[in-house]
mmCIF file of C-alpha atoms in Angstrom:
data_model
loop_
_atom_site.group_PDB
_atom_site.id
_atom_site.type_symbol
_atom_site.label_atom_id
_atom_site.label_comp_id
_atom_site.label_asym_id
_atom_site.label_seq_id
_atom_site.Cartn_x
_atom_site.Cartn_y
_atom_site.Cartn_z
ATOM 1 C CA MET A 1 113.339 237.642 168.710
ATOM 2 C CA THR A 2 110.082 235.591 168.070
ATOM 3 C CA SER A 3 109.477 232.334 169.327
ATOM 4 C CA GLN A 4 108.881 229.181 167.149
ATOM 5 C CA PRO A 5 106.286 226.527 168.205
ATOM 6 C CA PRO A 6 108.115 223.072 169.058
ATOM 7 C CA SER A 7 108.312 220.727 166.114
ATOM 8 C CA PRO A 8 106.305 217.535 166.365
ATOM 9 C CA PRO A 9 108.343 214.556 167.095
ATOM 10 C CA GLU A 10 109.419 212.362 163.877
ATOM 11 C CA GLN A 11 107.297 209.381 163.623
ATOM 12 C CA PRO A 12 109.034 205.988 163.017
ATOM 13 C CA ALA A 13 108.903 204.807 159.412
ATOM 14 C CA GLU A 14 106.401 201.800 159.059
ATOM 15 C CA ALA A 15 108.513 198.680 158.570
ATOM 16 C CA VAL A 16 108.014 197.041 155.143
ATOM 17 C CA PRO A 17 105.910 193.625 155.745
ATOM 18 C CA THR A 18 108.104 190.552 154.740
ATOM 19 C CA CYS A 19 106.544 187.123 153.501
ATOM 20 C CA TYR A 20 105.766 184.841 156.358
ATOM 21 C CA ARG A 21 107.386 182.103 154.445
ATOM 22 C CA HIS A 22 110.393 183.948 152.955
ATOM 23 C CA PRO A 23 111.430 186.542 155.543
ATOM 24 C CA ASP A 24 113.821 188.121 153.067
ATOM 25 C CA ARG A 25 111.236 189.073 150.755
ATOM 26 C CA GLU A 26 109.285 192.296 150.933
ATOM 27 C CA THR A 27 105.518 192.472 150.006
ATOM 28 C CA TRP A 28 102.505 194.453 150.799
ATOM 29 C CA VAL A 29 100.107 191.584 149.728
ATOM 30 C CA ARG A 30 98.231 189.694 152.304
ATOM 31 C CA CYS A 31 96.379 186.428 152.292
ATOM 32 C CA GLN A 32 92.419 187.048 152.171
ATOM 33 C CA ARG A 33 91.927 184.412 154.699
ATOM 34 C CA CYS A 34 94.563 184.807 157.367
ATOM 35 C CA ASP A 35 95.893 188.230 156.553
ATOM 36 C CA ARG A 36 99.434 186.967 156.595
ATOM 37 C CA PRO A 37 101.984 188.775 154.107
ATOM 38 C CA ILE A 38 102.814 186.601 151.198
ATOM 39 C CA CYS A 39 105.351 186.876 148.454
ATOM 40 C CA PRO A 40 104.628 186.119 144.527
ATOM 41 C CA ASP A 41 105.695 182.661 144.874
ATOM 42 C CA CYS A 42 103.341 181.898 147.727
ATOM 43 C CA MET A 43 100.243 183.779 146.020
ATOM 44 C CA ARG A 44 97.558 181.351 145.142
ATOM 45 C CA ASP A 45 94.663 182.624 143.155
ATOM 46 C CA ALA A 46 91.336 182.777 145.166
ATOM 47 C CA ALA A 47 87.710 183.961 144.464
ATOM 48 C CA VAL A 48 88.966 187.487 145.627
ATOM 49 C CA GLY A 49 92.588 188.430 145.963
ATOM 50 C CA PHE A 50 95.091 185.737 146.898
ATOM 51 C CA GLN A 51 95.415 183.076 149.663
ATOM 52 C CA CYS A 52 98.508 181.415 151.086
ATOM 53 C CA PRO A 53 99.311 177.709 150.375
ATOM 54 C CA GLU A 54 98.383 176.810 153.974
ATOM 55 C CA CYS A 55 94.825 178.360 153.769
ATOM 56 C CA VAL A 56 94.343 176.644 150.174
ATOM 57 C CA ALA A 57 95.400 173.373 151.605
ATOM 58 C CA GLU A 58 92.971 173.979 154.476
ATOM 59 C CA GLY A 59 90.233 175.045 152.193
ATOM 60 C CA ASN A 60 90.528 171.999 149.832
ATOM 61 C CA ARG A 61 90.555 169.516 152.947
ATOM 62 C CA GLY A 62 87.530 167.500 153.098
ATOM 63 C CA VAL A 63 86.594 168.340 149.560
ATOM 64 C CA ARG A 64 85.489 165.238 147.631
ATOM 65 C CA GLN A 65 87.523 164.520 144.822
ATOM 66 C CA ALA A 66 85.885 163.144 141.517
ATOM 67 C CA GLN A 67 86.295 159.595 141.093
ATOM 68 C CA ALA A 68 85.402 156.861 138.109
ATOM 69 C CA THR A 69 82.291 154.980 138.465
ATOM 70 C CA PHE A 70 83.629 152.303 140.399
ATOM 71 C CA GLY A 71 86.567 154.069 142.062
ATOM 72 C CA GLY A 72 89.901 155.241 140.865
ATOM 73 C CA THR A 73 90.664 158.748 139.401
ATOM 74 C CA VAL A 74 88.628 160.207 136.681
ATOM 75 C CA VAL A 75 89.752 159.040 133.261
ATOM 76 C CA ASN A 76 89.643 161.712 130.630
ATOM 77 C CA THR A 77 91.909 159.905 128.112
ATOM 78 C CA PRO A 78 92.025 156.121 128.154
ATOM 79 C CA TYR A 79 95.905 156.210 128.037
ATOM 80 C CA VAL A 80 96.026 152.357 129.078
ATOM 81 C CA THR A 81 93.938 151.440 126.229
ATOM 82 C CA TRP A 82 96.098 153.228 123.584
ATOM 83 C CA ALA A 83 99.159 151.970 125.285
ATOM 84 C CA LEU A 84 97.967 148.208 124.963
ATOM 85 C CA LEU A 85 97.015 148.885 121.234
ATOM 86 C CA ALA A 86 100.336 150.410 120.583
ATOM 87 C CA ILE A 87 102.249 147.463 122.267
ATOM 88 C CA ASN A 88 100.164 144.849 120.269
ATOM 89 C CA LEU A 89 100.799 146.740 116.950
ATOM 90 C CA LEU A 90 104.550 147.051 117.832
ATOM 91 C CA VAL A 91 104.876 143.370 118.619
ATOM 92 C CA TYR A 92 103.118 142.319 115.642
ATOM 93 C CA GLY A 93 105.484 144.567 113.657
ATOM 94 C CA ALA A 94 108.389 142.650 115.153
ATOM 95 C CA GLN A 95 106.799 139.364 114.396
ATOM 96 C CA TYR A 96 106.415 140.463 110.658
ATOM 97 C CA LEU A 97 109.939 142.066 110.432
ATOM 98 C CA VAL A 98 111.950 139.123 112.448
ATOM 99 C CA GLY A 99 109.763 136.110 111.885
ATOM 100 C CA THR A 100 108.755 133.271 113.794
ATOM 101 C CA SER A 101 111.450 133.653 116.435
ATOM 102 C CA VAL A 102 109.207 136.355 118.309
ATOM 103 C CA THR A 103 106.137 134.254 118.063
ATOM 104 C CA ALA A 104 108.023 131.202 119.398
ATOM 105 C CA THR A 105 109.654 133.218 122.300
ATOM 106 C CA LEU A 106 106.546 134.813 123.481
ATOM 107 C CA ALA A 107 103.713 132.438 122.590
ATOM 108 C CA MET A 108 102.044 130.296 125.301
ATOM 109 C CA TRP A 109 103.458 126.990 125.430
ATOM 110 C CA PRO A 110 102.481 124.629 128.331
ATOM 111 C CA ALA A 111 105.449 122.475 128.050
ATOM 112 C CA GLY A 112 107.867 125.644 128.224
ATOM 113 C CA VAL A 113 105.996 126.899 131.387
ATOM 114 C CA VAL A 114 106.063 123.379 133.074
ATOM 115 C CA LEU A 115 109.380 122.076 132.049
ATOM 116 C CA GLY A 116 111.249 125.340 131.425
ATOM 117 C CA ASP A 117 109.974 127.537 134.198
ATOM 118 C CA GLN A 118 108.997 130.124 131.256
ATOM 119 C CA TYR A 119 106.116 131.727 133.391
ATOM 120 C CA TYR A 120 106.469 134.981 131.328
ATOM 121 C CA ARG A 121 104.640 133.069 128.478
ATOM 122 C CA LEU A 122 101.297 133.179 130.435
ATOM 123 C CA ILE A 123 101.263 137.113 129.976
ATOM 124 C CA THR A 124 103.500 137.544 126.927
ATOM 125 C CA ALA A 125 101.160 135.355 124.818
ATOM 126 C CA ALA A 126 98.680 138.066 124.772
ATOM 127 C CA PHE A 127 100.794 140.321 122.890
ATOM 128 C CA VAL A 128 101.504 138.085 119.897
ATOM 129 C CA HIS A 129 99.101 137.085 117.305
ATOM 130 C CA GLY A 130 98.816 134.714 114.590
ATOM 131 C CA GLY A 131 97.826 137.052 111.433
ATOM 132 C CA VAL A 132 96.436 140.080 110.040
ATOM 133 C CA PHE A 133 92.752 139.237 110.827
ATOM 134 C CA HIS A 134 93.723 138.066 114.289
ATOM 135 C CA ILE A 135 95.523 141.468 115.227
ATOM 136 C CA LEU A 136 92.752 143.427 113.575
ATOM 137 C CA PHE A 137 89.852 141.638 115.450
ATOM 138 C CA ASN A 138 91.521 142.131 118.853
ATOM 139 C CA SER A 139 92.638 145.547 118.239
ATOM 140 C CA TRP A 140 89.194 146.671 117.271
ATOM 141 C CA ALA A 141 87.578 144.824 120.115
ATOM 142 C CA LEU A 142 89.874 146.581 122.505
ATOM 143 C CA PHE A 143 89.356 150.040 120.763
ATOM 144 C CA VAL A 144 85.612 149.664 121.221
ATOM 145 C CA LEU A 145 85.545 147.946 124.716
ATOM 146 C CA GLY A 146 88.621 149.462 126.479
ATOM 147 C CA PRO A 147 87.924 153.198 126.575
ATOM 148 C CA ASN A 148 84.560 152.691 128.286
ATOM 149 C CA LEU A 149 85.813 150.027 130.888
ATOM 150 C CA GLU A 150 88.820 152.231 131.508
ATOM 151 C CA ARG A 151 86.603 155.078 132.354
ATOM 152 C CA ALA A 152 84.323 153.089 134.565
ATOM 153 C CA PHE A 153 87.284 151.461 136.603
ATOM 154 C CA GLY A 154 89.991 153.827 136.361
ATOM 155 C CA HIS A 155 93.448 153.246 134.813
ATOM 156 C CA VAL A 156 94.939 150.844 137.420
ATOM 157 C CA ARG A 157 91.919 148.794 137.944
ATOM 158 C CA PHE A 158 91.459 148.407 134.082
ATOM 159 C CA ILE A 159 95.020 147.327 133.364
ATOM 160 C CA ALA A 160 94.751 144.816 136.369
ATOM 161 C CA LEU A 161 91.421 143.376 134.581
ATOM 162 C CA TYR A 162 93.068 143.296 131.334
ATOM 163 C CA LEU A 163 96.088 141.277 132.275
ATOM 164 C CA ILE A 164 94.440 138.903 134.880
ATOM 165 C CA SER A 165 91.861 138.224 132.350
ATOM 166 C CA ALA A 166 94.820 137.233 129.748
ATOM 167 C CA LEU A 167 96.294 135.075 132.772
ATOM 168 C CA GLY A 168 93.258 133.389 133.329
ATOM 169 C CA GLY A 169 93.043 132.236 129.646
ATOM 170 C CA SER A 170 96.569 130.812 129.678
ATOM 171 C CA THR A 171 96.107 129.227 133.093
ATOM 172 C CA LEU A 172 93.179 127.149 131.559
ATOM 173 C CA GLY A 173 95.329 126.442 128.460
ATOM 174 C CA LEU A 174 98.046 125.368 130.772
ATOM 175 C CA TRP A 175 95.919 122.745 132.333
ATOM 176 C CA LEU A 176 93.935 121.449 129.294
ATOM 177 C CA ASP A 177 95.920 122.340 126.253
ATOM 178 C CA ALA A 178 98.282 119.526 124.817
ATOM 179 C CA PRO A 179 101.698 120.158 126.221
ATOM 180 C CA ASN A 180 103.362 121.070 122.770
ATOM 181 C CA THR A 181 100.580 123.586 121.858
ATOM 182 C CA PHE A 182 101.566 127.112 120.908
ATOM 183 C CA THR A 183 98.973 129.672 121.511
ATOM 184 C CA VAL A 184 99.050 133.408 120.772
ATOM 185 C CA GLY A 185 96.630 136.280 120.720
ATOM 186 C CA ALA A 186 95.060 138.990 123.152
ATOM 187 C CA SER A 187 91.660 136.918 122.806
ATOM 188 C CA GLY A 188 91.833 135.760 126.639
ATOM 189 C CA ALA A 189 91.960 139.395 127.788
ATOM 190 C CA ILE A 190 89.424 140.501 124.920
ATOM 191 C CA PHE A 191 87.001 137.920 126.208
ATOM 192 C CA GLY A 192 87.612 139.004 129.729
ATOM 193 C CA LEU A 193 86.697 142.667 128.791
ATOM 194 C CA PHE A 194 83.563 141.080 127.001
ATOM 195 C CA GLY A 195 82.568 139.564 130.295
ATOM 196 C CA ALA A 196 83.377 142.790 132.222
ATOM 197 C CA ILE A 197 81.140 144.921 130.047
ATOM 198 C CA PHE A 198 78.218 142.820 130.526
ATOM 199 C CA VAL A 199 78.808 142.924 134.226
ATOM 200 C CA VAL A 200 79.097 146.671 134.195
ATOM 201 C CA GLY A 201 76.034 146.817 132.094
ATOM 202 C CA ARG A 202 74.059 144.685 134.564
ATOM 203 C CA ARG A 203 75.400 146.719 137.422
ATOM 204 C CA LEU A 204 74.145 149.861 135.948
ATOM 205 C CA ASN A 205 71.049 148.502 134.949
ATOM 206 C CA MET A 206 71.553 148.919 131.269
ATOM 207 C CA ASP A 207 70.320 146.718 128.511
ATOM 208 C CA VAL A 208 72.876 144.170 128.071
ATOM 209 C CA ARG A 209 71.183 141.792 125.461
ATOM 210 C CA GLY A 210 73.319 142.972 122.639
ATOM 211 C CA ILE A 211 76.681 142.264 124.413
ATOM 212 C CA ALA A 212 75.090 138.851 125.644
ATOM 213 C CA VAL A 213 74.242 137.901 122.067
ATOM 214 C CA LEU A 214 77.845 139.053 121.129
ATOM 215 C CA ILE A 215 79.411 136.911 123.643
ATOM 216 C CA VAL A 216 77.354 133.810 122.514
ATOM 217 C CA ILE A 217 78.027 134.282 118.718
ATOM 218 C CA ASN A 218 81.949 134.479 119.420
ATOM 219 C CA LEU A 219 81.963 131.352 121.738
ATOM 220 C CA VAL A 220 79.911 129.450 119.050
ATOM 221 C CA ILE A 221 82.634 130.638 116.623
ATOM 222 C CA THR A 222 85.507 129.513 118.997
ATOM 223 C CA PHE A 223 84.039 125.936 119.051
ATOM 224 C CA LEU A 224 83.636 125.685 115.212
ATOM 225 C CA PRO A 225 85.778 122.966 113.687
ATOM 226 C CA GLY A 226 88.520 124.310 111.295
ATOM 227 C CA PHE A 227 88.933 127.517 112.808
ATOM 228 C CA ASN A 228 92.059 126.564 114.901
ATOM 229 C CA ILE A 229 90.911 128.706 117.878
ATOM 230 C CA SER A 230 91.951 128.336 121.452
ATOM 231 C CA TRP A 231 88.723 127.558 123.479
ATOM 232 C CA THR A 232 90.706 127.568 126.508
ATOM 233 C CA GLY A 233 92.037 131.119 126.001
ATOM 234 C CA HIS A 234 88.416 132.502 125.314
ATOM 235 C CA VAL A 235 86.691 130.675 128.063
ATOM 236 C CA GLY A 236 89.472 131.242 130.834
ATOM 237 C CA GLY A 237 89.317 134.832 129.848
ATOM 238 C CA LEU A 238 85.772 135.129 129.999
ATOM 239 C CA ILE A 239 85.320 133.407 133.332
ATOM 240 C CA THR A 240 88.262 135.343 134.711
ATOM 241 C CA GLY A 241 87.224 138.832 133.472
ATOM 242 C CA SER A 242 83.682 138.398 134.433
ATOM 243 C CA ALA A 243 84.429 137.281 138.025
ATOM 244 C CA LEU A 244 86.892 140.076 138.555
ATOM 245 C CA ALA A 245 84.801 142.683 136.904
ATOM 246 C CA ALA A 246 82.034 141.488 139.294
ATOM 247 C CA ALA A 247 84.108 142.044 142.464
ATOM 248 C CA LEU A 248 85.216 145.304 141.403
ATOM 249 C CA ALA A 249 81.773 146.551 140.136
ATOM 250 C CA TYR A 250 79.877 145.314 143.334
ATOM 251 C CA ALA A 251 82.211 146.247 145.818
ATOM 252 C CA PRO A 252 80.615 148.146 148.806
ATOM 253 C CA ARG A 253 80.972 151.770 148.373
ATOM 254 C CA LYS A 254 82.109 152.243 152.189
ATOM 255 C CA ASN A 255 85.223 149.909 151.786
ATOM 256 C CA ARG A 256 85.318 149.874 148.032
ATOM 257 C CA THR A 257 89.104 150.255 147.286
ATOM 258 C CA ALA A 258 90.047 147.880 150.093
ATOM 259 C CA MET A 259 87.751 145.193 148.715
ATOM 260 C CA GLN A 260 89.015 145.769 145.243
ATOM 261 C CA VAL A 261 92.516 145.408 146.143
ATOM 262 C CA ALA A 262 91.623 142.241 147.988
ATOM 263 C CA ALA A 263 89.622 141.094 144.843
ATOM 264 C CA VAL A 264 92.800 141.570 142.444
ATOM 265 C CA VAL A 265 95.115 140.138 144.885
ATOM 266 C CA GLY A 266 92.825 137.005 145.437
ATOM 267 C CA ALA A 267 92.716 136.561 141.664
ATOM 268 C CA LEU A 268 96.262 136.584 141.292
ATOM 269 C CA VAL A 269 96.741 134.318 144.115
ATOM 270 C CA ILE A 270 94.150 131.826 142.764
ATOM 271 C CA LEU A 271 95.638 131.815 139.315
ATOM 272 C CA GLY A 272 99.139 131.693 140.701
ATOM 273 C CA ALA A 273 98.311 128.376 142.922
ATOM 274 C CA LEU A 274 96.516 126.753 139.831
ATOM 275 C CA VAL A 275 99.791 127.406 137.820
ATOM 276 C CA LEU A 276 102.169 126.175 140.349
ATOM 277 C CA LEU A 277 99.824 123.028 141.111
ATOM 278 C CA ARG A 278 99.924 122.306 137.501
ATOM 279 C CA THR A 279 103.586 122.652 137.178
ATOM 280 C CA MET A 280 104.108 120.223 140.343
ATOM 281 C CA THR A 281 101.644 117.665 139.177
ATOM 282 C CA ALA A 282 103.028 117.551 135.608
ATOM 283 C CA VAL A 283 106.732 117.324 136.761
ATOM 284 C CA GLY A 284 105.815 114.698 139.574
#
């Protein structure tokens, strides 16, 4: 009988790793940063291999996000401008199809605001127009000015600038127009954009002589007899838009967002107070 050498002891089978976030899923892939096993749902592409969600979040922490020139997210497509243009055109289409009832319902009417509490007219008036030339001019101006300002301020700040400029024009009309005057058009908001583009140009040390001449020409046209143009809407929008744009553009970088929010809220409070004061004094 020959003796056989003893057999080596059996090695325990290596356990298959499981995902650290999903223990029921087996995987041989590991995070390149922390070496924890990760399943396909937890894999995030990295420069080499994959990383887990926590390591990706840790790597992104402290990375400065790109912003628009004066705060807000970077604007690749000026969606707010296109939306405003679409609303203006749709409302004008409704005016054309339905008739004067749309205009009468949405136009700025001081007596309706003061006596009927129809405060919505202060804003809705900016979306109705008095004719083809009126809608075409305002739409062209918004098409030219809107994208540049939206990219400078971001979506939210731009829509605030537009609507508050419109409100500023309506507020001056509420104080100075005859009670039974009906006013329509986005001109208050557009003049606010004129003022804003001038302010932005000055802030960025650009040549603003062209926009200054354009503003002066439009103001002269505003006061020419026979044109039936609401000077209160134009002047009120220009003053409001210029002031708000200055507050947004010149806000210190360190506390920019807080200062800009305060500027928007402050503008709304001032205009709201003027509207309420006018309402109370007229009723009294």
